[in-house]
Coordinates of C-alpha atoms in Angstrom, one line a residue:
X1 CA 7.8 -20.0 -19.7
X2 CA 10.8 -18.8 -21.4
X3 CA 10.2 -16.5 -24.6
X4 CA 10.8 -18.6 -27.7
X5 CA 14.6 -17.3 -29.1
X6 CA 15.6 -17.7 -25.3
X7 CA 17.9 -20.8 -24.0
X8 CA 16.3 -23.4 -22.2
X9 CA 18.9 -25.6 -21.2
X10 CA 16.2 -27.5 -18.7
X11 CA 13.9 -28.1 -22.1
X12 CA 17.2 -29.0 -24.3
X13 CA 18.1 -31.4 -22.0
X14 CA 14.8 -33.4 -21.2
X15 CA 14.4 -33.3 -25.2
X16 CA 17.7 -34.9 -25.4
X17 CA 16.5 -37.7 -23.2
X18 CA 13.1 -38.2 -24.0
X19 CA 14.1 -40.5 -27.2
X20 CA 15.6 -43.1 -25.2
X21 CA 12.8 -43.5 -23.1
X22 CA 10.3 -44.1 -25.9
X23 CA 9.2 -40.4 -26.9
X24 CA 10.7 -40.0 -30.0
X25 CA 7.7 -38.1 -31.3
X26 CA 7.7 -35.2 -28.5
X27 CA 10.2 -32.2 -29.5
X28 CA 10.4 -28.2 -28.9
X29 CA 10.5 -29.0 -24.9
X30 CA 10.3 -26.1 -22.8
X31 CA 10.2 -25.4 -19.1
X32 CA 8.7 -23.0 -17.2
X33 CA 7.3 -22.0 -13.5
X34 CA 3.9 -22.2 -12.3
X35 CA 2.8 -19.9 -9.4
X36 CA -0.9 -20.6 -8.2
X37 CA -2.5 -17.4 -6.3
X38 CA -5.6 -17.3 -4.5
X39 CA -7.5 -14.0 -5.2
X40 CA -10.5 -12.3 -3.7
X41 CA -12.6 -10.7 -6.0
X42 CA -16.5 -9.7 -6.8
X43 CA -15.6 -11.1 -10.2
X44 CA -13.3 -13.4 -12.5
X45 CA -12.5 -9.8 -14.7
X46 CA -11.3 -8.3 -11.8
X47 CA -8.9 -11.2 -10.4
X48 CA -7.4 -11.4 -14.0
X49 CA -6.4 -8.0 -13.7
X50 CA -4.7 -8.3 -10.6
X51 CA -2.6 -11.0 -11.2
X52 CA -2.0 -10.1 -15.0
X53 CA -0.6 -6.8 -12.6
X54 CA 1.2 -8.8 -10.3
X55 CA 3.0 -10.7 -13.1
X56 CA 4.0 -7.7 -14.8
X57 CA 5.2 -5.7 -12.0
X58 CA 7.1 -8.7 -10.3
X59 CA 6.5 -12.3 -10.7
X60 CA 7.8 -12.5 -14.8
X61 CA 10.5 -11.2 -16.5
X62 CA 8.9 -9.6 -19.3
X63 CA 12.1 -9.7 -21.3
X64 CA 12.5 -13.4 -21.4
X65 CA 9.5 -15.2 -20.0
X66 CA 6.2 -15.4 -20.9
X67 CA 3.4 -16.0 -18.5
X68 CA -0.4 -17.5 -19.2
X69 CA -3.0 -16.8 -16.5
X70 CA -5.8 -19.1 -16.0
X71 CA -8.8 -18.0 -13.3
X72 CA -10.5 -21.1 -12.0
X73 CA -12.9 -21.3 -8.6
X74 CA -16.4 -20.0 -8.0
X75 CA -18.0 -17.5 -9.3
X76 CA -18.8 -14.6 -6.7
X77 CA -21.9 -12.8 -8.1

């Protein structure tokens, strides 16, 4: 997602359009990337940290995106 202070002229523009099609309550539209991984790991700690390392190191520009990880599947005890 880009940083807030950065352009977003995919956000500006379906903000700009979303009036005329009945959402004239939705505002501050952004738009970002998603990127699913699939991680082996003995444990959901451990799979954060290894794609918290890959985002840093190469799939986000730390200068003007922000990224949110989220560790869904099972468990592996």
């Amino acid at each position: 997602m880009p940083k807030d202070g950065i352009s977003d002229p995919q956000g500006q523009t379906i903000e700009r359009a979303l009036p005329s099609l009945g959402f004239a309550d939705v505002h501050d539209v952004r738009v970002g990337k998603r990127i699913e991984l699939v991680v082996e790991a003995p444990d959901p700690g451990t799979a954060e940290a290894v794609v918290r390392a890959a985002c840093v190191r190469f799939l986000a520009n730390p200068v003007i995106e922000d990224f949110l990880i989220h560790i869904s599947g099972p468990e592996v005890g």
